[in-house]
Structure formats: structure tokens, C-alpha cells
PDB file of C-alpha atoms in Angstrom:
ATOM      1  CA  MET A   1     -30.422 -35.905  75.069  1.00  0.00           C
ATOM      2  CA  TYR A   2     -32.479 -32.945  76.171  1.00  0.00           C
ATOM      3  CA  TRP A   3     -35.349 -33.467  78.637  1.00  0.00           C
ATOM      4  CA  LYS A   4     -37.874 -32.297  76.026  1.00  0.00           C
ATOM      5  CA  GLU A   5     -36.668 -34.958  73.594  1.00  0.00           C
ATOM      6  CA  ALA A   6     -36.624 -37.647  76.284  1.00  0.00           C
ATOM      7  CA  PHE A   7     -40.176 -36.771  77.363  1.00  0.00           C
ATOM      8  CA  ILE A   8     -41.526 -36.862  73.811  1.00  0.00           C
ATOM      9  CA  ILE A   9     -39.791 -40.142  72.998  1.00  0.00           C
ATOM     10  CA  MET A  10     -40.930 -41.721  76.269  1.00  0.00           C
ATOM     11  CA  ASN A  11     -44.582 -40.791  75.617  1.00  0.00           C
ATOM     12  CA  ILE A  12     -44.862 -41.300  71.861  1.00  0.00           C
ATOM     13  CA  MET A  13     -42.650 -44.277  71.043  1.00  0.00           C
ATOM     14  CA  PRO A  14     -44.739 -46.877  72.933  1.00  0.00           C
ATOM     15  CA  TRP A  15     -47.639 -46.025  70.613  1.00  0.00           C
ATOM     16  CA  PHE A  16     -45.714 -46.337  67.329  1.00  0.00           C
ATOM     17  CA  PHE A  17     -45.090 -50.065  67.305  1.00  0.00           C
ATOM     18  CA  PRO A  18     -48.588 -51.245  68.300  1.00  0.00           C
ATOM     19  CA  TYR A  19     -50.094 -48.878  65.723  1.00  0.00           C
ATOM     20  CA  ILE A  20     -47.818 -50.280  63.014  1.00  0.00           C
ATOM     21  CA  VAL A  21     -48.608 -53.851  64.069  1.00  0.00           C
ATOM     22  CA  ILE A  22     -52.382 -53.287  64.196  1.00  0.00           C
ATOM     23  CA  LEU A  23     -52.585 -51.585  60.813  1.00  0.00           C
ATOM     24  CA  GLY A  24     -49.968 -53.834  59.227  1.00  0.00           C
ATOM     25  CA  GLY A  25     -51.681 -56.920  60.616  1.00  0.00           C
ATOM     26  CA  ASN A  26     -54.697 -56.084  58.471  1.00  0.00           C
ATOM     27  CA  ASN A  27     -52.488 -56.321  55.381  1.00  0.00           C
ATOM     28  CA  ASN A  28     -53.237 -59.446  53.372  1.00  0.00           C
ATOM     29  CA  HIS A  29     -50.626 -58.905  50.625  1.00  0.00           C
ATOM     30  CA  PHE A  30     -47.907 -61.426  49.946  1.00  0.00           C
ATOM     31  CA  MET A  31     -44.318 -60.385  50.480  1.00  0.00           C
ATOM     32  CA  GLY A  32     -43.134 -58.448  47.473  1.00  0.00           C
ATOM     33  CA  VAL A  33     -40.624 -55.818  46.429  1.00  0.00           C
ATOM     34  CA  VAL A  34     -42.152 -53.166  48.704  1.00  0.00           C
ATOM     35  CA  GLU A  35     -41.867 -55.341  51.791  1.00  0.00           C
ATOM     36  CA  TYR A  36     -38.308 -56.426  50.986  1.00  0.00           C
ATOM     37  CA  CYS A  37     -37.307 -52.781  50.465  1.00  0.00           C
ATOM     38  CA  GLY A  38     -38.936 -52.029  53.820  1.00  0.00           C
ATOM     39  CA  ILE A  39     -36.932 -54.745  55.522  1.00  0.00           C
ATOM     40  CA  LEU A  40     -33.712 -53.435  53.976  1.00  0.00           C
ATOM     41  CA  LEU A  41     -34.539 -49.869  55.054  1.00  0.00           C
ATOM     42  CA  PHE A  42     -35.308 -51.088  58.564  1.00  0.00           C
ATOM     43  CA  LEU A  43     -32.018 -52.985  58.798  1.00  0.00           C
ATOM     44  CA  PHE A  44     -29.958 -50.170  57.275  1.00  0.00           C
ATOM     45  CA  GLY A  45     -31.622 -47.543  59.488  1.00  0.00           C
ATOM     46  CA  SER A  46     -31.059 -49.697  62.562  1.00  0.00           C
ATOM     47  CA  TYR A  47     -27.403 -50.072  61.596  1.00  0.00           C
ATOM     48  CA  LEU A  48     -26.951 -46.323  61.070  1.00  0.00           C
ATOM     49  CA  ASN A  49     -28.561 -45.534  64.398  1.00  0.00           C
ATOM     50  CA  THR A  50     -27.026 -48.222  66.569  1.00  0.00           C
ATOM     51  CA  TYR A  51     -23.525 -48.394  65.137  1.00  0.00           C
ATOM     52  CA  SER A  52     -23.080 -44.612  65.020  1.00  0.00           C
ATOM     53  CA  GLU A  53     -24.210 -44.269  68.632  1.00  0.00           C
ATOM     54  CA  TYR A  54     -21.936 -47.122  69.715  1.00  0.00           C
ATOM     55  CA  LEU A  55     -18.882 -45.542  68.053  1.00  0.00           C
ATOM     56  CA  ARG A  56     -19.674 -42.181  69.615  1.00  0.00           C
ATOM     57  CA  TYR A  57     -20.177 -43.779  73.022  1.00  0.00           C
ATOM     58  CA  LYS A  58     -16.803 -45.548  72.862  1.00  0.00           C
ATOM     59  CA  TRP A  59     -15.109 -42.299  71.759  1.00  0.00           C
ATOM     60  CA  LYS A  60     -16.666 -40.304  74.595  1.00  0.00           C
ATOM     61  CA  GLN A  61     -15.391 -42.784  77.171  1.00  0.00           C
ATOM     62  CA  LYS A  62     -11.837 -41.549  76.582  1.00  0.00           C
ATOM     63  CA  GLU A  63     -10.812 -38.757  78.931  1.00  0.00           C
ATOM     64  CA  GLU A  64      -9.075 -36.746  76.185  1.00  0.00           C
ATOM     65  CA  ASN A  65     -12.392 -36.448  74.311  1.00  0.00           C
ATOM     66  CA  LYS A  66     -14.418 -34.920  77.158  1.00  0.00           C
ATOM     67  CA  GLY A  67     -16.247 -31.792  75.994  1.00  0.00           C
ATOM     68  CA  LYS A  68     -15.423 -32.351  72.315  1.00  0.00           C
ATOM     69  CA  ILE A  69     -17.796 -32.973  69.431  1.00  0.00           C
ATOM     70  CA  TYR A  70     -17.584 -36.364  67.772  1.00  0.00           C
ATOM     71  CA  THR A  71     -17.110 -36.001  64.010  1.00  0.00           C
ATOM     72  CA  LYS A  72     -15.667 -39.405  63.158  1.00  0.00           C
ATOM     73  CA  GLY A  73     -17.173 -42.707  62.086  1.00  0.00           C
ATOM     74  CA  LEU A  74     -20.578 -42.307  60.481  1.00  0.00           C
ATOM     75  CA  PHE A  75     -20.891 -38.804  61.950  1.00  0.00           C
ATOM     76  CA  LYS A  76     -18.332 -37.566  59.416  1.00  0.00           C
ATOM     77  CA  TYR A  77     -21.102 -37.878  56.814  1.00  0.00           C
ATOM     78  CA  SER A  78     -23.825 -36.172  58.837  1.00  0.00           C
ATOM     79  CA  ILE A  79     -23.958 -34.528  62.259  1.00  0.00           C
ATOM     80  CA  HIS A  80     -27.215 -36.406  62.982  1.00  0.00           C
ATOM     81  CA  ILE A  81     -26.684 -39.705  61.191  1.00  0.00           C
ATOM     82  CA  ASN A  82     -28.462 -41.459  64.066  1.00  0.00           C
ATOM     83  CA  TYR A  83     -31.619 -39.412  63.462  1.00  0.00           C
ATOM     84  CA  PHE A  84     -31.447 -40.263  59.763  1.00  0.00           C
ATOM     85  CA  GLY A  85     -31.221 -43.919  60.781  1.00  0.00           C
ATOM     86  CA  ASP A  86     -34.347 -43.543  62.930  1.00  0.00           C
ATOM     87  CA  ILE A  87     -36.289 -42.096  60.019  1.00  0.00           C
ATOM     88  CA  LEU A  88     -35.145 -44.876  57.683  1.00  0.00           C
ATOM     89  CA  LEU A  89     -35.991 -47.678  60.089  1.00  0.00           C
ATOM     90  CA  PHE A  90     -39.500 -46.357  60.687  1.00  0.00           C
ATOM     91  CA  LEU A  91     -39.972 -45.780  56.964  1.00  0.00           C
ATOM     92  CA  GLY A  92     -39.025 -49.433  56.509  1.00  0.00           C
ATOM     93  CA  LEU A  93     -41.666 -50.490  59.031  1.00  0.00           C
ATOM     94  CA  VAL A  94     -44.259 -48.406  57.186  1.00  0.00           C
ATOM     95  CA  LEU A  95     -43.373 -50.092  53.893  1.00  0.00           C
ATOM     96  CA  VAL A  96     -43.702 -53.547  55.447  1.00  0.00           C
ATOM     97  CA  ALA A  97     -47.077 -52.612  56.949  1.00  0.00           C
ATOM     98  CA  ARG A  98     -48.172 -51.175  53.556  1.00  0.00           C
ATOM     99  CA  GLN A  99     -50.261 -48.473  55.187  1.00  0.00           C
ATOM    100  CA  THR A 100     -49.745 -45.005  53.717  1.00  0.00           C
ATOM    101  CA  ILE A 101     -51.349 -43.355  56.754  1.00  0.00           C
ATOM    102  CA  LEU A 102     -48.345 -44.558  58.755  1.00  0.00           C
ATOM    103  CA  LEU A 103     -46.076 -42.248  56.723  1.00  0.00           C
ATOM    104  CA  ILE A 104     -47.100 -39.717  59.331  1.00  0.00           C
ATOM    105  CA  ILE A 105     -44.672 -41.421  61.741  1.00  0.00           C
ATOM    106  CA  PRO A 106     -41.367 -40.993  59.865  1.00  0.00           C
ATOM    107  CA  GLY A 107     -42.635 -37.665  58.515  1.00  0.00           C
ATOM    108  CA  SER A 108     -43.340 -36.290  61.975  1.00  0.00           C
ATOM    109  CA  MET A 109     -40.004 -37.647  63.196  1.00  0.00           C
ATOM    110  CA  ALA A 110     -38.215 -35.789  60.408  1.00  0.00           C
ATOM    111  CA  LEU A 111     -40.043 -32.556  61.290  1.00  0.00           C
ATOM    112  CA  PHE A 112     -39.221 -33.049  64.969  1.00  0.00           C
ATOM    113  CA  PHE A 113     -35.550 -33.663  64.235  1.00  0.00           C
ATOM    114  CA  ILE A 114     -35.338 -30.640  61.922  1.00  0.00           C
ATOM    115  CA  GLY A 115     -37.090 -28.382  64.438  1.00  0.00           C
TER     116      GLY A 115
END
């Protein structure tokens, strides 16, 4: 992780969850298809992020892999599968909160990851 990325994550991430909770807490809809899709996206995104990072971590612990790029596991499908997982999990949270303004969060994450 680059220092720029660490600094941005450290300063922005603590604001994401309370904002989602505050706006989502004002939602008086019953659980429906949108919310269930949001939960599935959250779970799938969390899996993509966590499991891919775990596999890469275990691979990097081996001495023969030092200085090499990990292209196995879920990373064989995308070089930044963990970033894709982040976007999906936050998109899932937005769907559960049912607040379209919150789409700015996964949208800005996608722009940050692309840039």
C-alpha cells in the first residue's frame, strides 16, 4: 500500500460507515429485493476482498515468491480483485440503506482505484 492510499483510507473510511448508518437509519422500508441484493453484494464483495488478500498474503510468505507478482487465486481473474470487492461491498451497503446519494461512496472509490 502506498502512503497516499493509506492516508486517504485512514481519513475517509471512518466517515463512510456512520454516514451510511445515519442515512440508512432514516429508511422506513421493509426488507425487500433491493435490501437482499445489497446484503448479497456486501457478502460477495467482502469475500472477494478478504479471501483474495489472504491467499496473496500466504503466497508472499514463501521465500521463493519474494519480489514476484501474485497472479493466482482470485487475482487470475483481475489484477485488483480486492478493489472490485471493496466497491461491491460498499455498493451493497448503499442498497441496504436505500439512499441514492450514498452512491457517491462506491463511485468515488471506483474513480480513486482507476486513477
